[in-house]
Amino acid sequence: MHTRRQVLRASAFALPFVLPGAARSQTELPLSPQERALHALNRLGYGPRPGDIEAIDKLGAEAWLQQFLAQQMAPSVLPESLVTRLQALSTTQLSQSGLIGRFREATSAGLAARRDVGSITEPQAADLMAKARRELVRPVLLEAASQRLIRALESPAQLEEVLVEFWFNHFNVFSGKGQVAVLVGDYERQAIRPHVLGRFRDMLGASAKHPAMLVYLDNVQSVAAGYKPPAPMAQLNPNAARLAGLNENYARELMELHTLGVEGGYTQRDVTELARMLTGWTINYRAARLGRSGDLFEFDPSRHDHGSKFWLGREVPASGQAEGERALDLLAAHPATAKHIGFKLAQAFVADQPPPALVQRLAERFTATGGDLKAVTQALMSSDEFWRREAFGAKFKTPYQYLVSTLRALDATAIQEVQPLLQVLAQSGMPLYGAQTPDGYKNTASAWMNPEALAQRLQFASKLAERRWQRNAPSDRAGLLTTMGGLWRASTRQSVAGEPANLQTALLLGSPDFMHH
């Protein structure tokens, strides 16, 4: 503990917490080829790993950068060793029916324990319920998290991993809500990952129909007024008792967060009408009970509101599921959606206050290509704003980005247990799959740059460096200086060099240079 106090004290006095991008230069000198290569590693991925700088120097920075950018836009097949590690996560191979079956089994065990309270004590019943969840639900969530972290740490397709994080956050679901705990990994694999360089409309539709989203934002409960579930369905569907009418949660977030944005020009009536159009979009729990393979989304006409609707200034003819499909078509193609997506991408990849001209160009590209996310991402990566010096090292890392980039920089990517890393994220206020509200986690400095968060990062860096020092890894400092190359300022190098050798790794990881990207 004494060592960690030293780190906190040294960091506070030796390394003033300023934005590295602003400190490097007050001029508009263009980035050097090596700086451009480092910027790409840091902003289009989770930072350099040992050997990256050597590869840049060997090939030449500009040639390396062009090769890297081309590879990221057309990621190759994952290394066989990585594929083998991912396939070993057995619960990731379960179907949606199998996943819901796991949750149902855990819930049944818990209910049985409750019924037995007459013969056992309440604490004993609670222990049995907790045990059922630990054995059946927790492994699914842990393996979903393992897959995400292993890919982020080791995949050469780094842009894909950054985009998976971005788009999952955009279409956020919370693992702490009921069945979402077992479905969140499947949601990421099926609704998000395949579409990050595909078409926005496809991702929008995949998220709308995935059981995780249907449960999280309650559309599985939304039915036409007066609907009465048949008795067999009430037994199969755990949400049947709550089918009491229209639920507007998904319709509201679909417009406010997923597409049009808060300033998208819609009204409360539009929310209500869209919710009516989406009644009947639910989960086929009978198929889940029977263990059928494939997706569990179904449209149930008996739940649908077949009345006339007026939405976003237009009459909506009664057409069952087609009403919702048409709504998704219109939302995906709406100019407000293009602007909303352009702003969010520019904010995540360029600056907390993104240049309006860039936002406008991304929106225009989105519209011109029919929501082709590969084309929009290419436009972002080709923009002058992305490569300006003022963008270099100007974004403050989220706790997730900080954790992953730390492990990559130290070449500590061969994780054996994911739970300690998940605890670090939870302690930092960013538990993986743990954003409770539909807007997900912020990626701006104002959300994460505060004394408590900085202290937590320094504590983590100190503990990690101390353990590595005790395992005879005193070369970490030299390795970090090489791995991060020109990302270190001269003042950082000088400040750290004057501190005890056993503190230097932690000080580098706790420096402003490393906390920005």
Coordinates of C-alpha atoms in Angstrom, one line a residue:
M1 CA 0.0 0.0 0.0
H2 CA 2.9 2.3 0.7
T3 CA 4.0 1.9 -2.9
R4 CA 0.6 2.9 -4.2
R5 CA 0.5 6.0 -2.0
Q6 CA 3.9 7.0 -3.5
V7 CA 2.5 6.6 -7.0
L8 CA -0.5 8.8 -6.2
R9 CA 1.7 11.5 -4.7
A10 CA 4.3 11.3 -7.5
S11 CA 1.5 11.5 -10.2
A12 CA -0.2 14.4 -8.5
F13 CA 3.0 16.6 -8.4
A14 CA 5.1 15.3 -11.2
L15 CA 2.6 15.0 -14.0
P16 CA 0.3 17.9 -14.5
F17 CA -3.0 16.6 -15.9
V18 CA -3.3 18.5 -19.1
L19 CA -4.5 17.5 -22.5
P20 CA -1.5 16.0 -24.4
G21 CA -2.7 17.2 -27.8
A22 CA -2.9 20.8 -26.6
A23 CA 0.5 20.6 -24.8
R24 CA 2.5 19.3 -27.8
S25 CA 2.0 22.2 -30.0
Q26 CA 0.0 25.4 -30.4
T27 CA 0.6 25.4 -34.1
E28 CA -1.2 23.6 -36.9
L29 CA 1.8 21.6 -38.0
P30 CA 0.6 18.4 -39.7
L31 CA 1.2 15.1 -37.9
S32 CA 4.4 13.3 -38.9
P33 CA 4.0 9.9 -40.6
Q34 CA 4.9 8.1 -37.3
E35 CA 2.4 10.3 -35.4
R36 CA -0.3 9.4 -38.0
A37 CA 0.5 5.7 -37.5
L38 CA 0.3 6.0 -33.7
H39 CA -2.9 8.0 -34.0
A40 CA -4.4 5.2 -36.0
L41 CA -3.4 2.5 -33.5
N42 CA -4.8 4.6 -30.6
R43 CA -8.0 5.9 -32.1
L44 CA -9.0 3.1 -34.6
G45 CA -7.9 0.4 -32.1
Y46 CA -7.0 -0.1 -28.5
G47 CA -3.5 1.1 -28.7
P48 CA -0.1 -0.3 -29.6
R49 CA 1.3 -3.7 -28.5
P50 CA 5.0 -4.5 -28.2
G51 CA 6.4 -4.9 -31.7
D52 CA 4.1 -2.4 -33.4
I53 CA 6.7 0.4 -33.3
E54 CA 9.3 -1.9 -34.7
A55 CA 6.9 -2.9 -37.5
I56 CA 6.2 0.8 -38.3
D57 CA 10.0 1.6 -38.4
K58 CA 10.8 -1.5 -40.5
L59 CA 8.1 -0.9 -43.2
G60 CA 8.1 2.9 -43.0
A61 CA 5.4 4.8 -41.2
E62 CA 3.4 5.9 -44.2
A63 CA 3.5 2.5 -45.9
W64 CA 2.6 0.8 -42.6
L65 CA -0.3 3.1 -42.1
Q66 CA -1.8 2.6 -45.6
Q67 CA -1.5 -1.2 -45.1
F68 CA -3.1 -1.0 -41.6
L69 CA -6.0 1.1 -42.8
A70 CA -6.7 -1.2 -45.7
Q71 CA -6.6 -4.2 -43.4
Q72 CA -9.0 -2.6 -40.9
M73 CA -11.6 -1.9 -43.6
A74 CA -11.4 -5.5 -44.8
P75 CA -10.4 -7.5 -41.8
S76 CA -8.9 -10.9 -42.6
V77 CA -9.7 -14.2 -41.0
L78 CA -8.8 -14.3 -37.3
P79 CA -5.6 -16.3 -36.3
E80 CA -6.3 -19.9 -35.7
S81 CA -5.1 -19.7 -32.1
L82 CA -7.6 -16.9 -31.4
V83 CA -10.4 -18.8 -33.0
T84 CA -9.6 -21.8 -30.9
R85 CA -9.7 -19.7 -27.7
L86 CA -13.1 -18.3 -28.6
Q87 CA -14.6 -21.6 -29.5
A88 CA -13.5 -23.0 -26.1
L89 CA -16.1 -20.7 -24.6
S90 CA -18.9 -23.3 -24.7
T91 CA -21.9 -21.1 -23.7
T92 CA -21.3 -18.8 -26.7
Q93 CA -22.3 -21.8 -28.9
L94 CA -25.8 -22.0 -27.2
S95 CA -28.8 -21.1 -29.3
Q96 CA -31.3 -18.5 -28.1
S97 CA -33.5 -21.3 -26.9
G98 CA -30.7 -22.9 -25.0
L99 CA -29.8 -19.5 -23.4
I100 CA -33.4 -18.8 -22.3
G101 CA -33.6 -22.4 -21.1
R102 CA -30.6 -21.7 -18.8
F103 CA -32.4 -18.7 -17.3
R104 CA -35.7 -20.6 -17.0
E105 CA -33.9 -23.4 -15.2
A106 CA -32.3 -21.0 -12.7
T107 CA -35.6 -19.2 -12.2
S108 CA -37.4 -22.5 -11.6
A109 CA -34.8 -23.5 -9.0
G110 CA -35.2 -20.2 -7.3
L111 CA -39.0 -20.4 -7.2
A112 CA -38.8 -24.0 -5.9
A113 CA -36.6 -22.7 -3.1
R114 CA -39.1 -20.0 -2.3
R115 CA -41.9 -22.6 -2.1
D116 CA -39.8 -24.6 0.3
V117 CA -39.4 -21.8 2.7
G118 CA -41.7 -23.6 5.1
S119 CA -39.2 -26.4 5.4
I120 CA -36.0 -24.3 5.1
T121 CA -35.1 -20.8 6.4
E122 CA -35.4 -17.7 4.2
P123 CA -31.5 -17.3 4.1
Q124 CA -31.2 -20.9 3.0
A125 CA -33.8 -20.3 0.2
A126 CA -31.9 -17.2 -0.9
D127 CA -28.6 -19.2 -0.9
L128 CA -30.3 -21.8 -3.2
M129 CA -31.5 -19.2 -5.6
A130 CA -28.1 -17.5 -5.7
K131 CA -26.4 -20.9 -6.3
A132 CA -28.7 -21.6 -9.2
R133 CA -27.8 -18.3 -10.8
R134 CA -24.1 -18.8 -10.2
E135 CA -24.2 -22.3 -11.8
L136 CA -26.5 -21.5 -14.8
V137 CA -26.5 -17.8 -15.5
R138 CA -23.2 -16.4 -14.4
P139 CA -21.1 -18.6 -16.6
V140 CA -23.0 -17.3 -19.7
L141 CA -22.3 -13.7 -18.8
L142 CA -18.7 -14.4 -17.9
E143 CA -18.0 -16.1 -21.2
A144 CA -19.7 -13.3 -23.1
A145 CA -17.4 -10.9 -21.4
S146 CA -14.4 -13.1 -22.0
Q147 CA -15.2 -13.2 -25.7
R148 CA -15.4 -9.4 -25.9
L149 CA -12.2 -8.8 -24.0
I150 CA -10.2 -11.6 -25.7
R151 CA -11.1 -10.1 -29.1
A152 CA -10.4 -6.5 -28.0
L153 CA -7.0 -7.6 -26.6
E154 CA -5.8 -9.9 -29.4
S155 CA -7.7 -9.5 -32.6
P156 CA -5.8 -7.9 -35.4
A157 CA -9.1 -6.5 -36.6
Q158 CA -8.9 -3.7 -34.1
L159 CA -11.3 -1.3 -35.8
E160 CA -14.0 -4.0 -35.8
E161 CA -13.6 -4.3 -32.0
V162 CA -13.8 -0.5 -31.5
L163 CA -16.9 -0.4 -33.7
V164 CA -18.5 -3.3 -31.8
E165 CA -18.0 -1.3 -28.6
F166 CA -19.4 1.8 -30.2
W167 CA -22.5 0.3 -31.8
F168 CA -23.3 -1.9 -28.8
N169 CA -23.3 1.2 -26.7
H170 CA -25.5 2.9 -29.3
F171 CA -28.0 0.0 -29.1
N172 CA -27.4 -0.6 -25.4
V173 CA -29.0 -3.4 -23.4
F174 CA -28.5 -4.0 -19.7
S175 CA -27.4 -7.5 -18.5
G176 CA -28.9 -6.9 -15.1
K177 CA -32.5 -7.0 -16.4
G178 CA -34.0 -10.5 -16.3
Q179 CA -33.3 -12.7 -19.3
V180 CA -30.9 -10.2 -20.8
A181 CA -28.2 -11.7 -18.5
V182 CA -28.0 -14.8 -20.7
L183 CA -28.9 -13.1 -24.0
V184 CA -26.4 -10.2 -24.0
G185 CA -23.6 -12.1 -25.6
D186 CA -25.8 -13.5 -28.3
Y187 CA -27.1 -10.0 -28.9
E188 CA -23.6 -8.7 -29.4
R189 CA -22.7 -11.6 -31.7
Q190 CA -25.9 -11.6 -33.8
A191 CA -27.3 -8.1 -33.8
I192 CA -24.2 -5.9 -33.6
R193 CA -21.0 -7.5 -34.7
P194 CA -22.0 -8.7 -38.2
H195 CA -23.2 -5.2 -39.1
V196 CA -20.6 -2.7 -37.9
L197 CA -19.3 -2.3 -41.4
G198 CA -22.6 -3.2 -43.1
R199 CA -25.9 -1.3 -43.4
F200 CA -27.4 0.6 -40.6
R201 CA -30.9 -0.6 -41.5
D202 CA -29.7 -4.2 -41.0
M203 CA -28.3 -3.5 -37.6
L204 CA -31.4 -1.5 -36.6
G205 CA -33.7 -4.4 -37.6
A206 CA -31.5 -7.0 -35.9
S207 CA -31.5 -5.1 -32.6
A208 CA -35.2 -4.5 -32.8
K209 CA -35.9 -8.2 -33.2
H210 CA -33.4 -9.7 -30.8
P211 CA -34.9 -11.1 -27.6
A212 CA -32.4 -9.1 -25.5
M213 CA -33.8 -5.8 -26.8
L214 CA -37.4 -7.0 -26.7
V215 CA -37.0 -7.8 -23.0
Y216 CA -34.8 -4.8 -22.1
L217 CA -37.1 -2.2 -23.4
D218 CA -40.2 -4.1 -22.7
N219 CA -41.7 -4.5 -26.2
V220 CA -42.2 -8.2 -25.2
Q221 CA -44.9 -6.8 -22.8
S222 CA -46.5 -4.4 -25.3
V223 CA -49.9 -5.5 -26.6
A224 CA -53.1 -3.9 -28.0
A225 CA -55.6 -2.7 -25.5
G226 CA -57.9 -5.5 -24.2
Y227 CA -55.5 -8.3 -25.2
K228 CA -55.9 -11.5 -23.0
P229 CA -53.1 -14.1 -23.3
P230 CA -54.4 -17.7 -23.8
A231 CA -53.9 -19.9 -20.8
P232 CA -51.1 -22.0 -22.4
M233 CA -49.2 -18.9 -23.4
A234 CA -49.5 -17.5 -19.9
Q235 CA -47.7 -20.6 -18.7
L236 CA -44.9 -20.4 -21.3
N237 CA -44.2 -16.6 -21.2
P238 CA -42.7 -15.3 -18.0
N239 CA -43.9 -11.8 -18.9
A240 CA -47.5 -12.9 -19.5
A241 CA -48.7 -11.5 -16.1
R242 CA -47.5 -8.1 -17.2
L243 CA -49.3 -8.0 -20.5
A244 CA -51.6 -5.1 -19.5
G245 CA -51.5 -2.9 -22.6
L246 CA -49.3 -0.6 -24.6
N247 CA -45.6 -0.1 -23.5
E248 CA -43.9 2.9 -25.1
N249 CA -40.3 2.3 -23.8
Y250 CA -38.9 0.8 -27.0
A251 CA -40.7 3.1 -29.4
R252 CA -39.4 6.2 -27.4
E253 CA -35.7 5.0 -27.3
L254 CA -35.9 3.8 -30.9
M255 CA -36.5 7.4 -32.0
E256 CA -34.7 9.3 -29.3
L257 CA -31.5 7.2 -29.1
H258 CA -31.3 4.8 -32.0
T259 CA -32.3 6.9 -34.9
L260 CA -33.7 10.5 -35.0
G261 CA -32.0 11.9 -31.9
V262 CA -33.5 14.0 -29.1
E263 CA -34.0 16.9 -31.6
G264 CA -35.4 14.7 -34.3
G265 CA -38.7 16.6 -34.5
Y266 CA -41.1 13.8 -33.3
T267 CA -43.9 14.3 -30.7
Q268 CA -45.3 12.3 -27.9
R269 CA -48.1 11.2 -30.2
D270 CA -45.5 9.8 -32.6
V271 CA -44.0 7.7 -29.7
T272 CA -47.5 6.3 -28.9
E273 CA -48.3 5.6 -32.5
L274 CA -45.0 3.9 -33.1
A275 CA -45.5 1.8 -30.0
R276 CA -48.9 0.7 -31.4
M277 CA -47.2 -0.2 -34.7
L278 CA -44.7 -2.4 -32.9
T279 CA -47.3 -4.4 -30.9
G280 CA -47.0 -8.1 -31.6
W281 CA -43.2 -7.9 -32.0
T282 CA -42.3 -10.5 -29.3
I283 CA -40.5 -13.7 -28.4
N284 CA -41.6 -17.2 -29.4
Y285 CA -41.5 -18.8 -25.9
R286 CA -43.1 -21.9 -27.2
A287 CA -40.2 -22.4 -29.6
A288 CA -37.8 -21.7 -26.8
R289 CA -39.5 -24.4 -24.6
L290 CA -39.2 -26.9 -27.5
G291 CA -35.5 -26.0 -27.9
R292 CA -35.8 -24.9 -31.5
S293 CA -32.7 -23.5 -33.2
G294 CA -32.6 -20.1 -34.8
D295 CA -33.9 -16.7 -33.8
L296 CA -36.8 -16.6 -31.4
F297 CA -38.4 -13.3 -32.7
E298 CA -42.0 -13.7 -33.8
F299 CA -44.8 -11.4 -34.9
D300 CA -48.0 -12.3 -33.0
P301 CA -51.0 -10.9 -34.8
S302 CA -53.3 -11.5 -31.8
R303 CA -51.3 -8.9 -29.8
H304 CA -51.1 -6.3 -32.5
D305 CA -53.1 -3.1 -32.6
H306 CA -54.8 -3.3 -35.9
G307 CA -56.4 0.2 -35.7
S308 CA -55.5 3.1 -37.9
K309 CA -52.4 5.2 -37.0
F310 CA -50.9 8.6 -37.8
W311 CA -47.1 8.7 -37.4
L312 CA -44.6 11.4 -38.3
G313 CA -47.1 13.2 -40.4
R314 CA -48.4 10.3 -42.4
E315 CA -51.3 7.8 -42.3
V316 CA -50.2 4.3 -41.6
P317 CA -52.3 1.6 -43.3
A318 CA -53.0 -1.5 -41.2
S319 CA -50.6 -4.2 -42.4
G320 CA -49.4 -6.1 -39.3
Q321 CA -45.7 -6.7 -39.0
A322 CA -45.1 -4.6 -42.2
E323 CA -46.1 -1.5 -40.2
G324 CA -43.0 -1.9 -37.9
E325 CA -40.8 -2.8 -40.8
R326 CA -41.8 0.3 -42.7
A327 CA -41.2 2.4 -39.7
L328 CA -37.7 1.1 -39.4
D329 CA -37.1 1.8 -43.1
L330 CA -38.2 5.4 -42.7
L331 CA -36.3 5.9 -39.5
A332 CA -33.1 4.5 -41.0
A333 CA -33.4 6.8 -44.0
H334 CA -34.4 10.0 -42.1
P335 CA -32.1 13.0 -42.4
A336 CA -32.3 13.5 -38.6
T337 CA -30.9 9.9 -38.2
A338 CA -28.0 10.7 -40.6
K339 CA -27.1 13.8 -38.6
H340 CA -27.5 11.9 -35.2
I341 CA -25.2 9.1 -36.4
G342 CA -22.7 11.5 -37.9
F343 CA -22.5 13.4 -34.7
K344 CA -22.0 10.3 -32.5
L345 CA -19.3 8.9 -34.8
A346 CA -17.4 12.2 -35.0
Q347 CA -17.6 12.6 -31.2
A348 CA -16.3 9.1 -30.5
F349 CA -13.5 9.2 -33.1
V350 CA -12.4 12.8 -33.4
A351 CA -13.4 15.2 -30.5
D352 CA -15.8 15.5 -27.7
Q353 CA -17.1 18.6 -29.4
P354 CA -16.9 17.4 -33.0
P355 CA -16.4 19.8 -35.9
P356 CA -19.8 20.7 -37.4
A357 CA -18.5 20.4 -41.0
L358 CA -17.4 16.9 -40.4
V359 CA -20.7 15.9 -38.8
Q360 CA -22.5 17.3 -41.9
R361 CA -20.2 15.4 -44.3
L362 CA -20.7 12.2 -42.5
A363 CA -24.5 12.7 -42.5
E364 CA -24.4 13.4 -46.2
R365 CA -22.4 10.3 -46.8
F366 CA -24.8 8.3 -44.7
T367 CA -27.7 9.5 -46.8
A368 CA -26.0 9.1 -50.1
T369 CA -25.1 5.5 -49.5
G370 CA -28.3 4.4 -47.9
G371 CA -26.7 4.0 -44.5
D372 CA -23.6 2.1 -45.6
L373 CA -21.6 2.1 -42.4
K374 CA -18.4 1.0 -44.2
A375 CA -18.6 4.0 -46.5
V376 CA -19.4 6.4 -43.5
T377 CA -16.5 4.9 -41.5
Q378 CA -14.2 5.4 -44.5
A379 CA -15.3 9.0 -44.9
L380 CA -14.5 9.5 -41.2
M381 CA -11.0 7.9 -41.5
S382 CA -10.3 10.0 -44.7
S383 CA -11.3 13.3 -43.2
D384 CA -8.9 16.1 -42.5
E385 CA -10.4 16.6 -39.1
F386 CA -9.5 13.0 -38.0
W387 CA -5.8 13.6 -38.8
R388 CA -5.4 17.2 -37.5
R389 CA -2.9 17.7 -34.7
E390 CA -5.6 19.0 -32.4
A391 CA -7.2 15.6 -32.5
F392 CA -4.0 13.8 -31.7
G393 CA -4.2 12.5 -28.1
A394 CA -7.2 14.7 -27.4
K395 CA -9.7 12.1 -26.4
F396 CA -9.8 10.9 -22.8
K397 CA -10.0 7.1 -22.5
T398 CA -13.1 5.5 -21.0
P399 CA -12.4 3.0 -18.2
Y400 CA -12.9 0.2 -20.8
Q401 CA -10.4 1.7 -23.3
Y402 CA -7.9 2.4 -20.4
L403 CA -8.1 -1.2 -19.2
V404 CA -7.7 -2.8 -22.7
S405 CA -5.0 -0.4 -23.8
T406 CA -3.0 -1.0 -20.6
L407 CA -3.0 -4.8 -21.0
R408 CA -2.1 -4.4 -24.7
A409 CA 0.8 -2.1 -24.0
L410 CA 2.2 -4.5 -21.4
D411 CA 1.6 -7.5 -23.6
A412 CA -0.6 -8.9 -20.8
T413 CA -3.3 -10.1 -23.2
A414 CA -3.3 -13.8 -22.5
I415 CA -5.9 -13.5 -19.8
Q416 CA -6.7 -16.6 -17.8
E417 CA -9.6 -15.3 -15.6
V418 CA -11.9 -12.5 -16.7
Q419 CA -13.5 -11.9 -13.3
P420 CA -10.7 -9.7 -11.9
L421 CA -10.8 -7.5 -15.0
L422 CA -14.6 -7.2 -14.8
Q423 CA -14.2 -6.1 -11.2
V424 CA -11.8 -3.4 -12.3
L425 CA -14.4 -2.1 -14.8
A426 CA -17.1 -2.2 -12.2
Q427 CA -15.0 -0.3 -9.7
S428 CA -14.3 2.3 -12.3
G429 CA -18.1 2.8 -12.9
M430 CA -18.2 1.1 -16.3
P431 CA -19.2 -2.6 -15.7
L432 CA -19.1 -4.5 -19.0
Y433 CA -22.7 -4.9 -20.3
G434 CA -23.7 -2.9 -17.1
A435 CA -25.1 0.4 -18.4
Q436 CA -28.5 0.5 -16.9
T437 CA -30.0 3.3 -19.0
P438 CA -30.7 2.9 -22.8
D439 CA -28.2 5.7 -23.7
G440 CA -25.3 3.5 -22.6
Y441 CA -21.9 4.9 -21.5
K442 CA -20.6 8.3 -22.5
N443 CA -17.3 8.6 -24.3
T444 CA -16.5 12.2 -23.4
A445 CA -13.9 13.4 -20.9
S446 CA -16.5 15.1 -18.7
A447 CA -18.0 11.7 -17.9
W448 CA -14.8 10.1 -16.7
M449 CA -12.3 12.8 -15.7
N450 CA -12.9 13.4 -12.0
P451 CA -10.7 12.9 -8.9
E452 CA -12.3 9.6 -7.9
A453 CA -12.0 8.1 -11.4
L454 CA -8.3 9.2 -11.7
A455 CA -7.5 7.8 -8.3
Q456 CA -9.1 4.5 -9.3
R457 CA -7.0 4.3 -12.4
L458 CA -3.8 5.1 -10.5
Q459 CA -4.6 2.4 -8.0
F460 CA -5.1 -0.1 -10.7
A461 CA -1.9 0.9 -12.5
S462 CA 0.0 0.7 -9.2
K463 CA -1.3 -2.8 -8.2
L464 CA -0.7 -4.1 -11.7
A465 CA 2.9 -2.7 -11.9
E466 CA 3.6 -3.9 -8.4
R467 CA 2.6 -7.5 -9.2
R468 CA 4.6 -7.5 -12.3
W469 CA 7.7 -6.1 -10.5
Q470 CA 7.4 -8.8 -7.9
R471 CA 7.3 -11.4 -10.7
N472 CA 10.6 -9.9 -12.0
A473 CA 9.3 -7.7 -14.8
P474 CA 11.5 -4.6 -14.2
S475 CA 11.8 -4.1 -17.9
D476 CA 8.2 -2.9 -18.2
R477 CA 9.3 0.8 -18.1
A478 CA 11.7 0.4 -21.1
G479 CA 9.1 -1.7 -22.9
L480 CA 6.4 0.9 -22.4
L481 CA 8.6 3.7 -23.6
T482 CA 9.3 1.8 -26.8
T483 CA 5.7 0.5 -27.3
M484 CA 4.1 3.9 -27.1
G485 CA 6.8 5.6 -29.0
G486 CA 6.1 9.2 -29.8
L487 CA 3.0 9.3 -27.6
W488 CA 5.2 10.1 -24.7
R489 CA 6.0 13.8 -24.2
A490 CA 9.6 14.7 -23.2
S491 CA 8.3 16.1 -19.9
T492 CA 6.7 12.8 -19.1
R493 CA 9.9 10.8 -19.8
Q494 CA 11.9 13.2 -17.6
S495 CA 9.4 13.2 -14.7
V496 CA 9.2 9.4 -14.6
A497 CA 13.0 8.9 -15.0
G498 CA 13.5 10.8 -11.7
E499 CA 11.3 8.4 -9.7
P500 CA 12.2 5.1 -8.1
A501 CA 12.5 2.2 -10.6
N502 CA 9.7 0.2 -9.1
L503 CA 7.3 3.1 -9.5
Q504 CA 8.0 4.0 -13.1
T505 CA 5.7 1.6 -14.9
A506 CA 2.7 2.7 -12.7
L507 CA 3.6 6.4 -13.3
L508 CA 3.7 5.9 -17.1
L509 CA 0.3 4.1 -17.0
G510 CA -1.0 6.9 -14.8
S511 CA 0.3 9.7 -16.9
P512 CA -1.9 12.1 -18.9
D513 CA -0.2 10.8 -22.1
F514 CA -1.5 7.3 -21.5
M515 CA -4.9 8.3 -20.3
H516 CA -5.6 10.0 -23.5
H517 CA -5.7 8.6 -27.0

